[in-house]
Amino acid sequence: MLMCRDLAEIASDYIDGELNGPRSLSVKMHLMICKDCRTFIGNLRASSNLLSAHSSGKADEEFLRRIDERVAEALSVRKNKGSDSE
Amino acid sequence: MDGKPMNNTVQPESEASLIEDLKQGDSTAYQKAVREFSPGMLAVARFYLDHSSAEEIVQDCWVTVIDAVQKFEGRSGLKTWLHRIVANRCKNRLRTANREIATDFSETLEPELANRFNSKGRWDLPPKLQFHDSADRLMENGALSDCLDKHLSALPETQRSALMLYEAHQHKSDDVCNILDVSASNLRVLLHRARQKIFLMVETFQETGEC
């Protein structure tokens, strides 16, 4: 029988739909009778959604500017090469 | 796979036009792409390398992209393609330096969570509160957002990169495994350990208001 600790170990697999049929079913049956695990799964799912909602698009502007400079330099070299060969 | 929420990434039609502009060497398109894709590229590089080497690799990759994009046929998305370029460069650098990533995949539960079960495997200290608010509502709380940033930076690089690529950059598991060169089962461990840490952080924050 699946215990709460077993469920906690595979909780992310359950949330992501990575468990096979029988294993997923045993989690569902456990959740029907265990309020604490229902709260745990709900909170872990909320944590996962929180991460998705949290902006990942932050990068240091100075770092981005350095990339812009390197790219501009490389584009200019490429353009000059192109015009030399014409 | 459960439906993951969509984020504001470049859509397929605009991606095709962005790729065409990159092929033409349009500097504005490069600036847009650098801002859109560099955070993810840095997350990939940080899986393998220290911060300064990772930044260096990402810069080098963008220079490589100028020529490489001419041959890009779009068999994968632009994001996946860029992330693979970064991963390959990092792996080459590690090979040259003869270094390997040391990661512990043996434990699936965080010790702080594992200690909350009794010897019979039942909860001794169950979660007390339910996270009622939606993710978007929770993120409106600036203090929680700052706390999340703090905890994300404290995660081991391997866990953070896996989490960022999967949750924030919306890669599929197969892509993450390929980019980070980890097996599917090890990716599951990385993701689960990282999510538990965030779960524990939000729980503490909701209970005490402290980070």
GROMACS .gro file of C-alpha atoms in nm:
model
  297
    1MET     CA    1   0.000   0.000   0.000
    2LEU     CA    2   0.120   0.347  -0.088
    3MET     CA    3   0.219   0.548   0.219
    4CYS     CA    4   0.235   0.928   0.247
    5ARG     CA    5   0.615   0.927   0.222
    6ASP     CA    6   0.601   0.710  -0.094
    7LEU     CA    7   0.359   0.958  -0.244
    8ALA     CA    8   0.582   1.253  -0.153
    9GLU     CA    9   0.869   1.082  -0.336
   10ILE     CA   10   0.678   1.054  -0.664
   11ALA     CA   11   0.463   1.366  -0.631
   12SER     CA   12   0.633   1.557  -0.916
   13ASP     CA   13   0.601   1.257  -1.147
   14TYR     CA   14   0.228   1.251  -1.067
   15ILE     CA   15   0.186   1.624  -1.125
   16ASP     CA   16   0.367   1.603  -1.461
   17GLY     CA   17   0.170   1.296  -1.572
   18GLU     CA   18   0.486   1.084  -1.582
   19LEU     CA   19   0.349   0.788  -1.382
   20ASN     CA   20   0.218   0.474  -1.551
   21GLY     CA   21  -0.150   0.383  -1.517
   22PRO     CA   22  -0.140   0.153  -1.209
   23ARG     CA   23   0.101   0.383  -1.021
   24SER     CA   24  -0.107   0.691  -1.102
   25LEU     CA   25  -0.421   0.506  -0.990
   26SER     CA   26  -0.262   0.413  -0.656
   27VAL     CA   27  -0.175   0.782  -0.601
   28LYS     CA   28  -0.533   0.883  -0.684
   29MET     CA   29  -0.673   0.625  -0.441
   30HIS     CA   30  -0.440   0.744  -0.166
   31LEU     CA   31  -0.540   1.105  -0.231
   32MET     CA   32  -0.906   1.012  -0.190
   33ILE     CA   33  -0.845   0.908   0.169
   34CYS     CA   34  -0.561   1.139   0.276
   35LYS     CA   35  -0.631   1.509   0.322
   36ASP     CA   36  -0.268   1.588   0.416
   37CYS     CA   37  -0.139   1.442   0.092
   38ARG     CA   38  -0.407   1.629  -0.105
   39THR     CA   39  -0.281   1.951   0.053
   40PHE     CA   40   0.078   1.852  -0.019
   41ILE     CA   41   0.013   1.772  -0.386
   42GLY     CA   42  -0.192   2.093  -0.428
   43ASN     CA   43   0.085   2.301  -0.270
   44LEU     CA   44   0.360   2.134  -0.471
   45ARG     CA   45   0.160   2.199  -0.790
   46ALA     CA   46   0.113   2.562  -0.683
   47SER     CA   47   0.490   2.587  -0.628
   48SER     CA   48   0.549   2.455  -0.977
   49ASN     CA   49   0.302   2.705  -1.126
   50LEU     CA   50   0.466   2.978  -0.924
   51LEU     CA   51   0.797   2.900  -1.090
   52SER     CA   52   0.638   2.908  -1.434
   53ALA     CA   53   0.481   3.245  -1.357
   54HIS     CA   54   0.803   3.383  -1.212
   55SER     CA   55   0.984   3.574  -1.478
   56SER     CA   56   1.281   3.386  -1.614
   57GLY     CA   57   1.358   3.663  -1.856
   58LYS     CA   58   1.575   3.864  -1.625
   59ALA     CA   59   1.932   3.909  -1.733
   60ASP     CA   60   2.183   4.165  -1.630
   61GLU     CA   61   2.149   4.460  -1.871
   62GLU     CA   62   2.524   4.515  -1.870
   63PHE     CA   63   2.574   4.154  -1.979
   64LEU     CA   64   2.319   4.197  -2.260
   65ARG     CA   65   2.494   4.516  -2.375
   66ARG     CA   66   2.826   4.331  -2.391
   67ILE     CA   67   2.661   4.068  -2.615
   68ASP     CA   68   2.514   4.346  -2.835
   69GLU     CA   69   2.863   4.490  -2.878
   70ARG     CA   70   3.019   4.154  -2.967
   71VAL     CA   71   2.737   4.081  -3.213
   72ALA     CA   72   2.758   4.428  -3.373
   73GLU     CA   73   3.132   4.384  -3.417
   74ALA     CA   74   3.092   4.038  -3.571
   75LEU     CA   75   2.810   4.158  -3.801
   76SER     CA   76   3.028   4.443  -3.920
   77VAL     CA   77   3.320   4.207  -3.995
   78ARG     CA   78   3.084   3.979  -4.185
   79LYS     CA   79   2.941   4.269  -4.384
   80ASN     CA   80   3.288   4.396  -4.475
   81LYS     CA   81   3.393   4.047  -4.585
   82GLY     CA   82   3.083   4.031  -4.803
   83SER     CA   83   3.151   4.369  -4.967
   84ASP     CA   84   3.523   4.278  -5.021
   85SER     CA   85   3.428   3.964  -5.211
   86GLU     CA   86   3.180   4.146  -5.436
   87MET     CA   87   0.206   1.571  -1.936
   88ASP     CA   88  -0.010   1.816  -1.742
   89GLY     CA   89  -0.072   2.140  -1.927
   90LYS     CA   90   0.201   2.382  -1.838
   91PRO     CA   91   0.100   2.749  -1.853
   92MET     CA   92   0.218   2.928  -2.164
   93ASN     CA   93   0.467   3.209  -2.120
   94ASN     CA   94   0.530   3.508  -2.343
   95THR     CA   95   0.781   3.355  -2.579
   96VAL     CA   96   0.818   3.426  -2.949
   97GLN     CA   97   0.525   3.271  -3.138
   98PRO     CA   98   0.588   3.041  -3.439
   99GLU     CA   99   0.498   3.297  -3.711
  100SER     CA  100   0.704   3.573  -3.554
  101GLU     CA  101   0.984   3.322  -3.490
  102ALA     CA  102   1.004   3.247  -3.864
  103SER     CA  103   1.029   3.617  -3.938
  104LEU     CA  104   1.288   3.664  -3.660
  105ILE     CA  105   1.500   3.382  -3.807
  106GLU     CA  106   1.481   3.542  -4.151
  107ASP     CA  107   1.592   3.877  -4.004
  108LEU     CA  108   1.880   3.707  -3.822
  109LYS     CA  109   1.989   3.545  -4.148
  110GLN     CA  110   1.988   3.890  -4.307
  111GLY     CA  111   2.217   4.015  -4.029
  112ASP     CA  112   1.963   4.265  -3.898
  113SER     CA  113   2.114   4.414  -3.580
  114THR     CA  114   1.771   4.503  -3.432
  115ALA     CA  115   1.663   4.139  -3.470
  116TYR     CA  116   1.980   4.033  -3.289
  117GLN     CA  117   1.909   4.273  -3.003
  118LYS     CA  118   1.558   4.130  -2.972
  119ALA     CA  119   1.681   3.771  -2.984
  120VAL     CA  120   1.962   3.840  -2.736
  121ARG     CA  121   1.705   3.969  -2.485
  122GLU     CA  122   1.458   3.688  -2.551
  123PHE     CA  123   1.696   3.393  -2.543
  124SER     CA  124   2.005   3.486  -2.338
  125PRO     CA  125   1.850   3.416  -1.994
  126GLY     CA  126   1.773   3.057  -2.099
  127MET     CA  127   2.113   3.018  -2.264
  128LEU     CA  128   2.275   3.136  -1.943
  129ALA     CA  129   2.068   2.886  -1.741
  130VAL     CA  130   2.200   2.607  -1.964
  131ALA     CA  131   2.560   2.728  -1.934
  132ARG     CA  132   2.532   2.762  -1.555
  133PHE     CA  133   2.443   2.392  -1.536
  134TYR     CA  134   2.797   2.321  -1.651
  135LEU     CA  135   3.015   2.620  -1.567
  136ASP     CA  136   3.079   2.893  -1.313
  137HIS     CA  137   2.907   3.229  -1.365
  138SER     CA  138   3.186   3.410  -1.543
  139SER     CA  139   3.269   3.119  -1.779
  140ALA     CA  140   2.898   3.076  -1.848
  141GLU     CA  141   2.861   3.442  -1.951
  142GLU     CA  142   3.168   3.410  -2.171
  143ILE     CA  143   3.026   3.100  -2.344
  144VAL     CA  144   2.691   3.272  -2.409
  145GLN     CA  145   2.865   3.572  -2.565
  146ASP     CA  146   3.078   3.343  -2.784
  147CYS     CA  147   2.769   3.150  -2.888
  148TRP     CA  148   2.594   3.462  -3.015
  149VAL     CA  149   2.895   3.536  -3.238
  150THR     CA  150   2.884   3.176  -3.366
  151VAL     CA  151   2.512   3.211  -3.434
  152ILE     CA  152   2.572   3.482  -3.696
  153ASP     CA  153   2.721   3.224  -3.934
  154ALA     CA  154   2.543   2.915  -3.802
  155VAL     CA  155   2.194   3.060  -3.843
  156GLN     CA  156   2.244   3.063  -4.223
  157LYS     CA  157   2.221   2.683  -4.212
  158PHE     CA  158   1.940   2.670  -3.954
  159GLU     CA  159   1.655   2.475  -4.111
  160GLY     CA  160   1.406   2.499  -3.829
  161ARG     CA  161   1.389   2.128  -3.749
  162SER     CA  162   1.381   2.233  -3.382
  163GLY     CA  163   1.262   2.563  -3.240
  164LEU     CA  164   1.511   2.849  -3.229
  165LYS     CA  165   1.525   2.835  -2.848
  166THR     CA  166   1.608   2.463  -2.843
  167TRP     CA  167   1.866   2.510  -3.117
  168LEU     CA  168   2.038   2.793  -2.926
  169HIS     CA  169   2.032   2.598  -2.600
  170ARG     CA  170   2.194   2.299  -2.772
  171ILE     CA  171   2.471   2.516  -2.913
  172VAL     CA  172   2.544   2.645  -2.563
  173ALA     CA  173   2.532   2.295  -2.411
  174ASN     CA  174   2.770   2.154  -2.674
  175ARG     CA  175   3.017   2.437  -2.620
  176CYS     CA  176   3.005   2.385  -2.244
  177LYS     CA  177   3.055   2.009  -2.280
  178ASN     CA  178   3.355   2.070  -2.506
  179ARG     CA  179   3.503   2.307  -2.254
  180LEU     CA  180   3.451   2.055  -1.971
  181ARG     CA  181   3.610   1.782  -2.182
  182THR     CA  182   3.910   2.004  -2.250
  183ALA     CA  183   3.941   2.080  -1.881
  184ASN     CA  184   3.878   1.711  -1.803
  185ARG     CA  185   3.609   1.803  -1.553
  186GLU     CA  186   3.280   1.634  -1.479
  187ILE     CA  187   2.964   1.752  -1.306
  188ALA     CA  188   2.921   1.591  -0.965
  189THR     CA  189   2.554   1.556  -0.872
  190ASP     CA  190   2.380   1.342  -0.615
  191PHE     CA  191   2.076   1.171  -0.767
  192SER     CA  192   2.036   0.913  -0.491
  193GLU     CA  193   1.781   1.090  -0.265
  194THR     CA  194   1.446   1.197  -0.404
  195LEU     CA  195   1.325   1.373  -0.088
  196GLU     CA  196   1.474   1.687   0.061
  197PRO     CA  197   1.599   1.605   0.415
  198GLU     CA  198   1.375   1.880   0.560
  199LEU     CA  199   1.071   1.712   0.406
  200ALA     CA  200   1.188   1.354   0.469
  201ASN     CA  201   1.205   1.434   0.843
  202ARG     CA  202   0.835   1.518   0.847
  203PHE     CA  203   0.729   1.152   0.815
  204ASN     CA  204   0.716   0.893   1.095
  205SER     CA  205   0.872   0.547   1.077
  206LYS     CA  206   0.550   0.409   0.924
  207GLY     CA  207   0.572   0.656   0.636
  208ARG     CA  208   0.281   0.873   0.753
  209TRP     CA  209   0.294   1.249   0.796
  210ASP     CA  210   0.425   1.353   1.138
  211LEU     CA  211   0.425   1.718   1.041
  212PRO     CA  212   0.180   1.757   0.752
  213PRO     CA  213   0.149   2.075   0.544
  214LYS     CA  214  -0.061   2.310   0.758
  215LEU     CA  215  -0.176   2.562   0.504
  216GLN     CA  216  -0.316   2.534   0.158
  217PHE     CA  217  -0.167   2.772  -0.099
  218HIS     CA  218  -0.501   2.926  -0.191
  219ASP     CA  219  -0.394   3.197  -0.430
  220SER     CA  220  -0.316   3.137  -0.795
  221ALA     CA  221   0.046   3.164  -0.904
  222ASP     CA  222  -0.018   3.502  -1.065
  223ARG     CA  223  -0.179   3.635  -0.745
  224LEU     CA  224   0.109   3.502  -0.536
  225MET     CA  225   0.361   3.668  -0.768
  226GLU     CA  226   0.193   4.004  -0.707
  227ASN     CA  227   0.338   3.983  -0.357
  228GLY     CA  228   0.673   4.158  -0.407
  229ALA     CA  229   0.823   4.015  -0.087
  230LEU     CA  230   0.739   3.661  -0.198
  231SER     CA  231   0.882   3.727  -0.542
  232ASP     CA  232   1.207   3.856  -0.385
  233CYS     CA  233   1.213   3.554  -0.156
  234LEU     CA  234   1.170   3.323  -0.454
  235ASP     CA  235   1.460   3.495  -0.630
  236LYS     CA  236   1.674   3.448  -0.323
  237HIS     CA  237   1.590   3.079  -0.294
  238LEU     CA  238   1.632   3.018  -0.666
  239SER     CA  239   1.983   3.165  -0.649
  240ALA     CA  240   2.061   2.939  -0.354
  241LEU     CA  241   1.962   2.620  -0.541
  242PRO     CA  242   2.245   2.398  -0.665
  243GLU     CA  243   2.316   2.494  -1.027
  244THR     CA  244   2.210   2.154  -1.157
  245GLN     CA  245   1.866   2.182  -0.995
  246ARG     CA  246   1.821   2.545  -1.092
  247SER     CA  247   1.907   2.489  -1.457
  248ALA     CA  248   1.675   2.190  -1.484
  249LEU     CA  249   1.398   2.385  -1.315
  250MET     CA  250   1.447   2.696  -1.528
  251LEU     CA  251   1.451   2.504  -1.856
  252TYR     CA  252   1.148   2.293  -1.766
  253GLU     CA  253   0.927   2.534  -1.572
  254ALA     CA  254   1.029   2.879  -1.683
  255HIS     CA  255   1.150   2.819  -2.039
  256GLN     CA  256   0.885   2.553  -2.104
  257HIS     CA  257   1.113   2.292  -2.261
  258LYS     CA  258   0.985   1.936  -2.289
  259SER     CA  259   1.154   1.673  -2.070
  260ASP     CA  260   1.328   1.516  -2.371
  261ASP     CA  261   1.479   1.849  -2.470
  262VAL     CA  262   1.598   1.922  -2.117
  263CYS     CA  263   1.760   1.574  -2.096
  264ASN     CA  264   1.928   1.632  -2.430
  265ILE     CA  265   2.050   1.982  -2.350
  266LEU     CA  266   2.173   1.902  -2.000
  267ASP     CA  267   2.292   1.552  -2.087
  268VAL     CA  268   2.105   1.387  -1.799
  269SER     CA  269   1.891   1.074  -1.804
  270ALA     CA  270   1.511   1.107  -1.778
  271SER     CA  271   1.515   0.955  -1.428
  272ASN     CA  272   1.787   1.193  -1.308
  273LEU     CA  273   1.596   1.489  -1.451
  274ARG     CA  274   1.293   1.380  -1.249
  275VAL     CA  275   1.508   1.381  -0.932
  276LEU     CA  276   1.651   1.727  -1.009
  277LEU     CA  277   1.306   1.874  -1.074
  278HIS     CA  278   1.147   1.713  -0.770
  279ARG     CA  279   1.424   1.823  -0.533
  280ALA     CA  280   1.407   2.179  -0.664
  281ARG     CA  281   1.026   2.196  -0.642
  282GLN     CA  282   1.033   2.066  -0.284
  283LYS     CA  283   1.272   2.345  -0.187
  284ILE     CA  284   1.037   2.602  -0.339
  285PHE     CA  285   0.739   2.435  -0.169
  286LEU     CA  286   0.918   2.456   0.168
  287MET     CA  287   1.008   2.819   0.103
  288VAL     CA  288   0.650   2.922   0.017
  289GLU     CA  289   0.520   2.730   0.318
  290THR     CA  290   0.757   2.909   0.555
  291PHE     CA  291   0.673   3.241   0.391
  292GLN     CA  292   0.298   3.186   0.426
  293GLU     CA  293   0.326   3.069   0.786
  294THR     CA  294   0.569   3.328   0.917
  295GLY     CA  295   0.579   3.604   0.656
  296GLU     CA  296   0.954   3.561   0.658
  297CYS     CA  297   1.185   3.447   0.385
   0.00000   0.00000   0.00000
